[in-house]
């Protein structure tokens, strides 16, 4: 109780990417105010790249594509020794 589900962060990130793709939104202006298809930001576990394709027509804005790509920090590195058959 009292904790957000981990999927909520992905949902919010896609919403940020979508807002960044629409010129004039607060997110778009905070990201530099230019036309963009993606933004990248850091989080405690790595980086996140989110974006969207949004088109404007007479009825308003329509999102035709949304994307999210994550990276994670390295938690461990090492070697594993696997014996050959017969050893």
Short mmCIF file of C-alpha atoms in Angstrom, two decimals, residues 82-87:
data_model
loop_
_atom_site.label_atom_id
_atom_site.label_comp_id
_atom_site.label_asym_id
_atom_site.label_seq_id
_atom_site.Cartn_x
_atom_site.Cartn_y
_atom_site.Cartn_z
CA UNK A 82 31.25 -23.91 -17.50
CA UNK A 83 32.98 -27.30 -17.54
CA UNK A 84 33.23 -29.13 -20.83
CA UNK A 85 31.59 -32.53 -21.15
CA UNK A 86 33.67 -35.22 -19.48
CA UNK A 87 35.33 -32.91 -16.94
#
